[in-house]
Coordinates of C-alpha atoms and ligand atoms in Angstrom, one line a residue:
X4 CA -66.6 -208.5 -117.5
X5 CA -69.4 -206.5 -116.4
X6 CA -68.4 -204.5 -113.4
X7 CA -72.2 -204.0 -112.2
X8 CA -71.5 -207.4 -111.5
X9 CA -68.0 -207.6 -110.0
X10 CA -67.5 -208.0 -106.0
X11 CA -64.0 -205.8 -106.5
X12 CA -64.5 -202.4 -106.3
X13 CA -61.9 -199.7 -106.5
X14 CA -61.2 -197.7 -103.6
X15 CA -59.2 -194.3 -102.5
X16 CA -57.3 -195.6 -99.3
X17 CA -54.7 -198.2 -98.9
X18 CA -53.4 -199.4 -95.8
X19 CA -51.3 -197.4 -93.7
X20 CA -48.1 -199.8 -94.0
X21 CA -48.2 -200.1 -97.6
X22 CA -45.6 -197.8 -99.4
X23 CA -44.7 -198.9 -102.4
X24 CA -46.3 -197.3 -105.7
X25 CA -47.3 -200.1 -107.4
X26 CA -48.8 -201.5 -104.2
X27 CA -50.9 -199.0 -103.8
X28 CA -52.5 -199.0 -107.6
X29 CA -53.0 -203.0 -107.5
X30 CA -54.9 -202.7 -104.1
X31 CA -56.9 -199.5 -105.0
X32 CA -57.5 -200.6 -108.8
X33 CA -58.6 -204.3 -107.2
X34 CA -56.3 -206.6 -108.4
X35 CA -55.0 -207.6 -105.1
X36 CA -55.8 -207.9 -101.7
X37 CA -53.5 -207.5 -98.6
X38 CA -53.7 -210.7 -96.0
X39 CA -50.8 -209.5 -94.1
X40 CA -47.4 -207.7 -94.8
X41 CA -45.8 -209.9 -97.5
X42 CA -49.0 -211.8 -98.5
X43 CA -51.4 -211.1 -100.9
X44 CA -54.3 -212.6 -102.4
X45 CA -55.3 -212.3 -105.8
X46 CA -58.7 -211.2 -107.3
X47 CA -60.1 -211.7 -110.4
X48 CA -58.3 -208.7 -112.4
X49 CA -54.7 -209.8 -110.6
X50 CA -55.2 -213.6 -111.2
X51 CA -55.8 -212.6 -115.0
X52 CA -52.5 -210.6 -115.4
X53 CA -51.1 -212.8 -113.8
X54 CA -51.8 -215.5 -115.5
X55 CA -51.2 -213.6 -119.2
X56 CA -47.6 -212.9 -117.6
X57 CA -47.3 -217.3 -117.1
X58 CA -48.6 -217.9 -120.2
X59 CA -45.9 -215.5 -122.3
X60 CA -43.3 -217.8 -119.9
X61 CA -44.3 -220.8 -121.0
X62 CA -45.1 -220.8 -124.1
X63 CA -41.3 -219.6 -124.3
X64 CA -39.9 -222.4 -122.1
X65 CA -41.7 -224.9 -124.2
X66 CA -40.0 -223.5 -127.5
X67 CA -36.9 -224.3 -125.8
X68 CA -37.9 -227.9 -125.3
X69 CA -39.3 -227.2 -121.5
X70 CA -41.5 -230.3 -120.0
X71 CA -44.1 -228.6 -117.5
X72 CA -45.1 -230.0 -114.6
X73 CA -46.1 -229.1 -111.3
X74 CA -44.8 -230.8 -107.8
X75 CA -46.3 -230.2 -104.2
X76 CA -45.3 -227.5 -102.0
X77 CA -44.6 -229.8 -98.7
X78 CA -41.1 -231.3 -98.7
X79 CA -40.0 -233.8 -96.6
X80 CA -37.4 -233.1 -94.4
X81 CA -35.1 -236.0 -95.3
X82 CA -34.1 -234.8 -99.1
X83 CA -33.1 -232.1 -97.8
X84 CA -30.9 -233.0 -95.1
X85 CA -29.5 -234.7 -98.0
X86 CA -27.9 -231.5 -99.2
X87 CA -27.2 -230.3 -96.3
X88 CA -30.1 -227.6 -96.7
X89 CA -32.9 -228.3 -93.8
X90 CA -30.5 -226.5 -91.1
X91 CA -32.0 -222.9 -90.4
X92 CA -28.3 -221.4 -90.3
X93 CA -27.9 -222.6 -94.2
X94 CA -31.5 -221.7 -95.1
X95 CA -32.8 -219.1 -93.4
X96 CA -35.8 -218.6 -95.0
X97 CA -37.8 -221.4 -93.8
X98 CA -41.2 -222.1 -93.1
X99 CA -41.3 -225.7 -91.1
X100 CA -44.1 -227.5 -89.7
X101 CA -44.8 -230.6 -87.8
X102 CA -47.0 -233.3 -89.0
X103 CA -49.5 -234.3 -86.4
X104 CA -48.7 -238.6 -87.4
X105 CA -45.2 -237.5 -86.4
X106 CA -42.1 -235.8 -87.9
X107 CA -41.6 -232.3 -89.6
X108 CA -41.8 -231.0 -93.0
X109 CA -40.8 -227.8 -95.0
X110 CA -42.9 -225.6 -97.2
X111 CA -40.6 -225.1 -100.4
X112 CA -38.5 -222.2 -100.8
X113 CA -37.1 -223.8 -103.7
X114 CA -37.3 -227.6 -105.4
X115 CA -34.0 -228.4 -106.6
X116 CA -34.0 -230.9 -104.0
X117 CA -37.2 -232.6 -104.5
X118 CA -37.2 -232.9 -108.2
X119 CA -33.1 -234.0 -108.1
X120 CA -34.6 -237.1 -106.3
X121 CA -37.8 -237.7 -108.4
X122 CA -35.6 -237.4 -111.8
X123 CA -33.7 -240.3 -110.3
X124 CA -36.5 -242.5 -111.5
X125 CA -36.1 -241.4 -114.8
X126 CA -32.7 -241.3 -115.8
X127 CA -30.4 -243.8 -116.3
X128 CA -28.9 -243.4 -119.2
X129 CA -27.0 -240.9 -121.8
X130 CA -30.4 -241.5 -123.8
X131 CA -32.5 -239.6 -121.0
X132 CA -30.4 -236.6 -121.1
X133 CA -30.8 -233.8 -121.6
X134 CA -33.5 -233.1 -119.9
X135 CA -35.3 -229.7 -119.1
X136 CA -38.4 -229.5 -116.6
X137 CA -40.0 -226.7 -115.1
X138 CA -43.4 -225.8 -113.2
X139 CA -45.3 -222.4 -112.1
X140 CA -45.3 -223.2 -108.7
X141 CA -46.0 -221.6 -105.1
X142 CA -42.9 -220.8 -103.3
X143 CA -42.9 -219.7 -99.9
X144 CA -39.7 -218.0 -97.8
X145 CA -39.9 -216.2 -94.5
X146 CA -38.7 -213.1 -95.7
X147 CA -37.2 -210.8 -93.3
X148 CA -38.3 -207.1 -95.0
X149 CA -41.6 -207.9 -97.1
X150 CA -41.8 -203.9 -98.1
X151 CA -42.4 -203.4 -101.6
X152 CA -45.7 -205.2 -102.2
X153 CA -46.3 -208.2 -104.5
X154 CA -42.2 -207.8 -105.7
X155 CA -41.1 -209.6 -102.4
X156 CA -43.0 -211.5 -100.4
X157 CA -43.6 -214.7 -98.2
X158 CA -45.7 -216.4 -100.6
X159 CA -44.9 -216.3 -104.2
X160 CA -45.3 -217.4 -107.5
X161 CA -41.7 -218.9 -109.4
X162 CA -41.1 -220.3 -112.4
X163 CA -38.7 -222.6 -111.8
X164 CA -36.8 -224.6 -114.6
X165 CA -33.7 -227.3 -113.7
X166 CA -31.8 -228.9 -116.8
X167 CA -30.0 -232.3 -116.5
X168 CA -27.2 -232.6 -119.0
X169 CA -24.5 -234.8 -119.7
X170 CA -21.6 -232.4 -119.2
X171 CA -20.9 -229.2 -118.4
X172 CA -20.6 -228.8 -122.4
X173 CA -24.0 -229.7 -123.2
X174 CA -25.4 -227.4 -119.7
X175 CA -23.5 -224.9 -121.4
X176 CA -25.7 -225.2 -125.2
X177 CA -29.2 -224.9 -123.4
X178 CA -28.1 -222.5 -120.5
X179 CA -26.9 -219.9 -123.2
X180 CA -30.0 -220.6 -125.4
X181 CA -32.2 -220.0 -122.0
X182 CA -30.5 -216.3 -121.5
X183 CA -31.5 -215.4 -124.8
X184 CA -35.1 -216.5 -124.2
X185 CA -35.8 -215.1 -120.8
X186 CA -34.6 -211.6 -122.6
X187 CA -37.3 -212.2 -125.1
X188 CA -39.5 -213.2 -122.5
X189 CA -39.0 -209.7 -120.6
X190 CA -39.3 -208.1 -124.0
X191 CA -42.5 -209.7 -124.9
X192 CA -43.6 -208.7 -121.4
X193 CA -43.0 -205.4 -122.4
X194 CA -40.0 -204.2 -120.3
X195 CA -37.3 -205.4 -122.9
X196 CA -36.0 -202.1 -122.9
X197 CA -35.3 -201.6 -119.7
X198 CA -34.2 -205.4 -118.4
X199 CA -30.4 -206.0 -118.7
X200 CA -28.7 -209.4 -118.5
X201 CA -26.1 -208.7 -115.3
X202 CA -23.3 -210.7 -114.4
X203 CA -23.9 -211.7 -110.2
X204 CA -22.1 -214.1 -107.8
X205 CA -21.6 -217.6 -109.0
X206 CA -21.2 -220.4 -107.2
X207 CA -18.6 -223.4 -106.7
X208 CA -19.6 -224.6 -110.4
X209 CA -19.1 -221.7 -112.3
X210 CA -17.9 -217.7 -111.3
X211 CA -20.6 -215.9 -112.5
X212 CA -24.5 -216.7 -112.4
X213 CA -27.0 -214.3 -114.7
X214 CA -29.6 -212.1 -113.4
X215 CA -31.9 -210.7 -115.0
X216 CA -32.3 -206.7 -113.6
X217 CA -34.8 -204.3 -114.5
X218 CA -33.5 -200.6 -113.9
X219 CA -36.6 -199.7 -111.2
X220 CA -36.0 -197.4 -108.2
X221 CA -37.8 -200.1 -106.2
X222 CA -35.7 -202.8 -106.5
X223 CA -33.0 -203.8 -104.1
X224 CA -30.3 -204.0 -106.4
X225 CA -27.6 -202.2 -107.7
X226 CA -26.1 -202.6 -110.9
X227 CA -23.3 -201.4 -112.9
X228 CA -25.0 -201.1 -116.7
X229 CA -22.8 -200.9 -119.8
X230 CA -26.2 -199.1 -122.3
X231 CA -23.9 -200.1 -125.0
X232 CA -23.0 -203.6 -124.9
X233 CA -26.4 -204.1 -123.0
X234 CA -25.1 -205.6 -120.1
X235 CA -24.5 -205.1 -116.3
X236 CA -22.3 -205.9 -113.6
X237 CA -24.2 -206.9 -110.3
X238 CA -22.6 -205.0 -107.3
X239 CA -21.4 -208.0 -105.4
X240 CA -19.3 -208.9 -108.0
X241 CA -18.2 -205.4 -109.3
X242 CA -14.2 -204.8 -109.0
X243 CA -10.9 -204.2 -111.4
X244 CA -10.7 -208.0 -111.7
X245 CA -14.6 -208.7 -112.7
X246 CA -14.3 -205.8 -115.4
X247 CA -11.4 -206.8 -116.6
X248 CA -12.6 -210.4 -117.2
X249 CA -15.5 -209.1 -119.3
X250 CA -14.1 -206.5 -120.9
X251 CA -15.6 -203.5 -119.5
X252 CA -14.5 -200.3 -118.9
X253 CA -15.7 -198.1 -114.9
X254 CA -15.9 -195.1 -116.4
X255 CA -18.8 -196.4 -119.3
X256 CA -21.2 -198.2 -116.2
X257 CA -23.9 -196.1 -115.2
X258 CA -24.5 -197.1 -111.4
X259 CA -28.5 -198.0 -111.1
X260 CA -31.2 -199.7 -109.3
X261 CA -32.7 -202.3 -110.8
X262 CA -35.1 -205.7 -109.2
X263 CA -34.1 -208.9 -110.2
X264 CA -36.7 -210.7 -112.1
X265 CA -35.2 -213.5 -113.3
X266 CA -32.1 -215.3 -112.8
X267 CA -30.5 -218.5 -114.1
X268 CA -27.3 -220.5 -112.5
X269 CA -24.8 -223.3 -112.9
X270 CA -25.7 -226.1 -110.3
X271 CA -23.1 -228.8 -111.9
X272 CA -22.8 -231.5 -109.5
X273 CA -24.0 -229.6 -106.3
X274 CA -27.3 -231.6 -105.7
X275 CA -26.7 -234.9 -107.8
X276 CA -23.4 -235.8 -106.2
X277 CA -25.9 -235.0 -102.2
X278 CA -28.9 -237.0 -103.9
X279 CA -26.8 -239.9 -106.1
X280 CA -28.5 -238.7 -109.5
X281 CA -26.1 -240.6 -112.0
X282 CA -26.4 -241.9 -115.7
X283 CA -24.7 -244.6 -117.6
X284 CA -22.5 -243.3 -120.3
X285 CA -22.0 -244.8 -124.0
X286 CA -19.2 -246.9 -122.2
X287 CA -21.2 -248.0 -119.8
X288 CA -19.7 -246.2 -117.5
X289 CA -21.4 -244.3 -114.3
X290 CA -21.4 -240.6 -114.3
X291 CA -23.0 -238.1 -112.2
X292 CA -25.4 -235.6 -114.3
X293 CA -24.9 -231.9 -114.6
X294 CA -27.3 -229.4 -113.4
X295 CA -28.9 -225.6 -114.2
X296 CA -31.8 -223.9 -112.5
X297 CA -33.7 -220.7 -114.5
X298 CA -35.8 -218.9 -111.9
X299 CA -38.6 -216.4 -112.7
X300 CA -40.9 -214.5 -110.4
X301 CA -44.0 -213.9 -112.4
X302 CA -45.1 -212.2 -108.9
X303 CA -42.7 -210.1 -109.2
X304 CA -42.8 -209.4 -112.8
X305 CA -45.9 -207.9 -112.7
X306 CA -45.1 -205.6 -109.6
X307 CA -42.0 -204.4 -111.4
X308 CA -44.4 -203.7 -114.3
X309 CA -46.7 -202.2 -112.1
X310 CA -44.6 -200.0 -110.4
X311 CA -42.0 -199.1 -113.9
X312 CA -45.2 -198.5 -116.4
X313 CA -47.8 -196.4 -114.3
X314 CA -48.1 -193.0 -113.7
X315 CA -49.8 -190.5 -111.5
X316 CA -53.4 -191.5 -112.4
X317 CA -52.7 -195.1 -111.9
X318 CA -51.9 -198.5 -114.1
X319 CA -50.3 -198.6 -117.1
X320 CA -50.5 -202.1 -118.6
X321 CA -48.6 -202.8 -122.1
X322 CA -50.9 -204.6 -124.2
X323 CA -50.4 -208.1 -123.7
X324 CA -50.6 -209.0 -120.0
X325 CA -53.7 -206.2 -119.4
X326 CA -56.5 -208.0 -117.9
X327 CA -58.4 -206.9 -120.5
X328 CA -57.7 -204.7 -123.2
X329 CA -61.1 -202.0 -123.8
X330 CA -62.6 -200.2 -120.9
X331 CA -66.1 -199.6 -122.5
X332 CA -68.2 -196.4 -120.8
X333 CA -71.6 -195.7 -122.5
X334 CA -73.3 -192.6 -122.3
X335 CA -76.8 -191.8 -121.9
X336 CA -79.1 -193.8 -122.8
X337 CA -78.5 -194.7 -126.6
X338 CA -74.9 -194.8 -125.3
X339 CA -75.7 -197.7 -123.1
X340 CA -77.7 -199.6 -125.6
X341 CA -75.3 -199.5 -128.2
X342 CA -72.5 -200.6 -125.2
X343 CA -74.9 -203.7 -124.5
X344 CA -74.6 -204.6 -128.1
X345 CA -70.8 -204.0 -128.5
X346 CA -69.8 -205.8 -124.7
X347 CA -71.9 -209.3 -125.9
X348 CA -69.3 -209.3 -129.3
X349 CA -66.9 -210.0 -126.8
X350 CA -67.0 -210.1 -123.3
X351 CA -63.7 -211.7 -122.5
X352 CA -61.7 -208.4 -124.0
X353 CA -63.9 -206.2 -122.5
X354 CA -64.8 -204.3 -119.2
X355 CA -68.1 -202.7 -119.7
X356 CA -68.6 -200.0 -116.8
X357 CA -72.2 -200.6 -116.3
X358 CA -72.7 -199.7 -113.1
X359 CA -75.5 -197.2 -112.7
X360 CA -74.3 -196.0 -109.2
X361 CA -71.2 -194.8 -110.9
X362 CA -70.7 -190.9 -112.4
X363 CA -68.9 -190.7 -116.1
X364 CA -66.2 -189.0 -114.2
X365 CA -65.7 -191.3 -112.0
X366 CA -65.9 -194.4 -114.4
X367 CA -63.0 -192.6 -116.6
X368 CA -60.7 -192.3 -113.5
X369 CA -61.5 -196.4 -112.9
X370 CA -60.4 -197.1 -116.3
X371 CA -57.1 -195.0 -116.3
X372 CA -56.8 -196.4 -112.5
X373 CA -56.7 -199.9 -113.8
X374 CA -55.1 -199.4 -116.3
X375 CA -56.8 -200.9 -119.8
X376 CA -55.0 -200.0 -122.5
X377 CA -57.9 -198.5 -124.3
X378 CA -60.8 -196.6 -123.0
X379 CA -63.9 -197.0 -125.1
X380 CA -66.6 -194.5 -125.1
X381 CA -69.9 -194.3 -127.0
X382 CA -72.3 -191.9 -126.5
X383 CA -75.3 -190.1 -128.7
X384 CA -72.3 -187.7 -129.7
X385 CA -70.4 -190.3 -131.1
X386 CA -73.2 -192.5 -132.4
X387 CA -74.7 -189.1 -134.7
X388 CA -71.8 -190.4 -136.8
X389 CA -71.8 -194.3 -136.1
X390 CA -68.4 -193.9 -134.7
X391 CA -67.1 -194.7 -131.1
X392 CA -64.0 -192.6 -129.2
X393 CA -61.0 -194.9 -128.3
X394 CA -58.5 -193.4 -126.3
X395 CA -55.1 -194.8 -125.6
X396 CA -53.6 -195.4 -121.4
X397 CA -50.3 -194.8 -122.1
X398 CA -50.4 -192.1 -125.3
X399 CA -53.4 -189.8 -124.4
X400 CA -54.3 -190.2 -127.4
X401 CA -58.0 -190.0 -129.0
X402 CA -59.3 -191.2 -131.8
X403 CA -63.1 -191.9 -133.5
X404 CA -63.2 -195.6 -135.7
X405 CA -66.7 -196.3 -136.8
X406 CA -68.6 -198.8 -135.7
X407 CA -67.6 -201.5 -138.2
X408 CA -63.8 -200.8 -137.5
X409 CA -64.5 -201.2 -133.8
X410 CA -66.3 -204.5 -134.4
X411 CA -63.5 -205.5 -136.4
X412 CA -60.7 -205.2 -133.7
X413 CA -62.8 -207.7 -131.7
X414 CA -62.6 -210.2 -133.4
Ligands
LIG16 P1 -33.7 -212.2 -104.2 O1 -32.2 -212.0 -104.5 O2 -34.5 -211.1 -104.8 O3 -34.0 -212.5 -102.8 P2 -33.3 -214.8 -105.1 O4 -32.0 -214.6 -105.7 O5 -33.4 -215.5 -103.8 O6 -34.1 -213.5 -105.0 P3 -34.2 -217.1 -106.7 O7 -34.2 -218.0 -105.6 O8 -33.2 -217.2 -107.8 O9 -34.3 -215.6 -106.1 O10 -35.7 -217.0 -107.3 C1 -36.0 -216.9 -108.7 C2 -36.8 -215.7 -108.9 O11 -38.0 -215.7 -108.0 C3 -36.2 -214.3 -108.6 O12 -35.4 -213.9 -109.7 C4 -37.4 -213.4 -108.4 O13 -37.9 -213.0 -109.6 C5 -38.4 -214.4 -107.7 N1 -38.4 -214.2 -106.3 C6 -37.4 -214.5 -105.4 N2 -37.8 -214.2 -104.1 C7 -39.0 -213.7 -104.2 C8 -40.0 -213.1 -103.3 N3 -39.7 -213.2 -101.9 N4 -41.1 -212.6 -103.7 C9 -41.4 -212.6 -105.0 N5 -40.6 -213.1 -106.0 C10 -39.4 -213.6 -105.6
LIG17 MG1 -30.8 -212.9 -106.0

């Protein structure tokens, strides 16, 4: 990307309303841009991290035998009067409109629902199950407080994966083998240090359902977190009788805020018993199927990222979801000819600041304001010894690699 030729531009100023850290970087640094309070549009940096964040989830929820696929955001209203959802006193977060041919629809808040219905024409049999199928898909929930930017809003991004089982014995196999994903998932996104598996309200199928928290002063939550055993109690469920069941002891739980980022639940026979999604078994026998749903907010993921990992000059992007990963600044005019050469090796890793309107100073503040993990500069300085200067986001750190080792990393 060559920003000379980018219609983003970083700015100083943020709106008035917006107070959350991470907020604030993503709209100066241009990765989003504010609609309204609790909608956001993403530009071309945002849809990139974005998108690096999806692609680390799915390439995990295929390894676990996910199917992808992707279903419409308009719902009819009658699946779910089915369950008993469409009243606004059982969902209050809904956004309904009317069709103009007649009758109303909902935008989804969720698809458990709709894809409960379309699996019916699918399974019949033991042989179809089990069955795991998920989507990257635009949620939208009229959220009361929409405060802390892109980590709760009206419009979102979910992953959202439902498993069809059998029994509550083979839900059980694939629900514990999805907990230990999703916590390489947040490691891979680079917050597995800090992201705690947390035992939260359960539901009529089972007592407990699993979030997944990231300690963050911004979140909503509160945790009770046992550093130890790597585990936390969510505060709705936290008393003498929840501890006791898990073995934990007050005085070791450090109390915390944390947002949750993921979170993964025990439907059993909730929405196929409302929607009639049954299966023959080896008897022949008719049996209703068993049901999970695994959330994730990419969204939100990446403003919990944003708003853990940056720091007082801006971004701080671990490696793998950075919209790129070398901010390249040429100096003079040797500088910029050598940064020609080194951006057409390979433009999709790199941000070359070519913008002649821009001072040196003020391109290094862009690059630690976006945050690229490395900042590349060559100038006649460096170039006396065929060497460029790399220095590191998150270390400081500086260091000179000649031109060949450069060249090297970018391929
Ligand atoms: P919360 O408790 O934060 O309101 P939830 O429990 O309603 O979320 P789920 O319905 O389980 O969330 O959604 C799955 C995931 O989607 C959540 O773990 C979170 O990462 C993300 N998510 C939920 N609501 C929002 C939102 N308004 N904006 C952005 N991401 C969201
Ligand atoms: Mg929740």
């Amino acid at each position: 990307m060559k920003l000379s030729q980018s219609f983003t531009k970083t700015t100083k100023t943020t709106p008035a309303d917006e107070v959350s850290r991470s907020a604030k970087f993503l709209l100066r640094a241009g990765y989003i841009y504010k609609e309204m309070a609790g909608v956001y549009d993403y530009l071309p940096l945002g849809m990139r991290t974005l998108d690096k964040i999806i692609q680390i989830i799915r390439e995990e929820m295929n390894s676990i035998g996910g199917e992808e696929l992707r279903m419409t955001s308009l719902q009819p209203k009658a699946v779910w009067e089915a369950s008993g959802r469409w009243d606004d006193d059982v969902m209050d977060v809904w956004f309904k409109t009317k069709l103009n041919a007649g009758g109303e629809l909902g935008l989804a808040p969720t698809h458990e629902e709709p894809l409960t219905r379309l699996m019916k024409s699918y399974i019949s049999s033991y042989k179809d199950l089990p069955r795991y199928v998920y989507q990257f898909q635009t949620k939208f929930r009229n959220e009361l407080r929409a405060k802390s930017g892109i980590m709760r809003t009206r419009e979102f991004m979910m992953k959202d994966l439902y498993s069809f089982s059998t029994d509550r014995e083979q839900h059980l196999d694939f629900y514990e083998r999805c907990a230990q994903t999703y916590l390489k998932i947040f490691d891979r996104l680079g917050i597995g240090d800090s992201t705690f598996r947390t035992f939260a309200s359960g539901g009529s199928f089972s007592k407990f359902s699993d979030e997944f928290q990231t300690l963050c002063d911004a979140g909503e939550d509160i945790i009770y977190l046992d550093r130890e055993k790597k585990i936390a109690v969510n505060e709705e469920v936290y008393n003498d009788e929840t501890l006791k069941q898990l073995g934990l002891e007050a005085d070791k739980l450090e109390k915390c805020k944390a947002a949750e980022v993921g979170n993964i639940f025990t439907l059993g026979y909730k929405y196929t018993d409302a929607l009639d999604l049954c299966y023959n078994d080896e008897d022949g026998k008719r049996q209703k199927v068993f049901m999970g749903s695994y959330g994730i907010g990419p969204s939100r993921v990446m403003g919990v990222i944003a708003e853990k990992l940056s720091d007082d000059k801006g971004l701080v992007w671990p490696e793998e979801i950075a919209p790129y990963k070398y901010y390249l600044v040429g100096i003079g005019e040797t500088g910029e000819q050598k940064a020609a050469e080194l951006y057409a090796k390979s433009p999709e890793n790199i941000i070359w600041d070519d913008r002649k309107t821009a001072r040196t100073g003020e391109k290094f503040a862009d690059a630690d304001l976006m945050g690229i993990p490395y900042r590349v500069v060559v100038s006649e300085k460096t170039l006396a010894d065929d060497k460029v200067e790399i220095k590191n986001r998150r270390t400081g750190e500086t260091k000179l690699l000649t031109l060949n080792e450069f060249i090297s990393k970018l391929s």
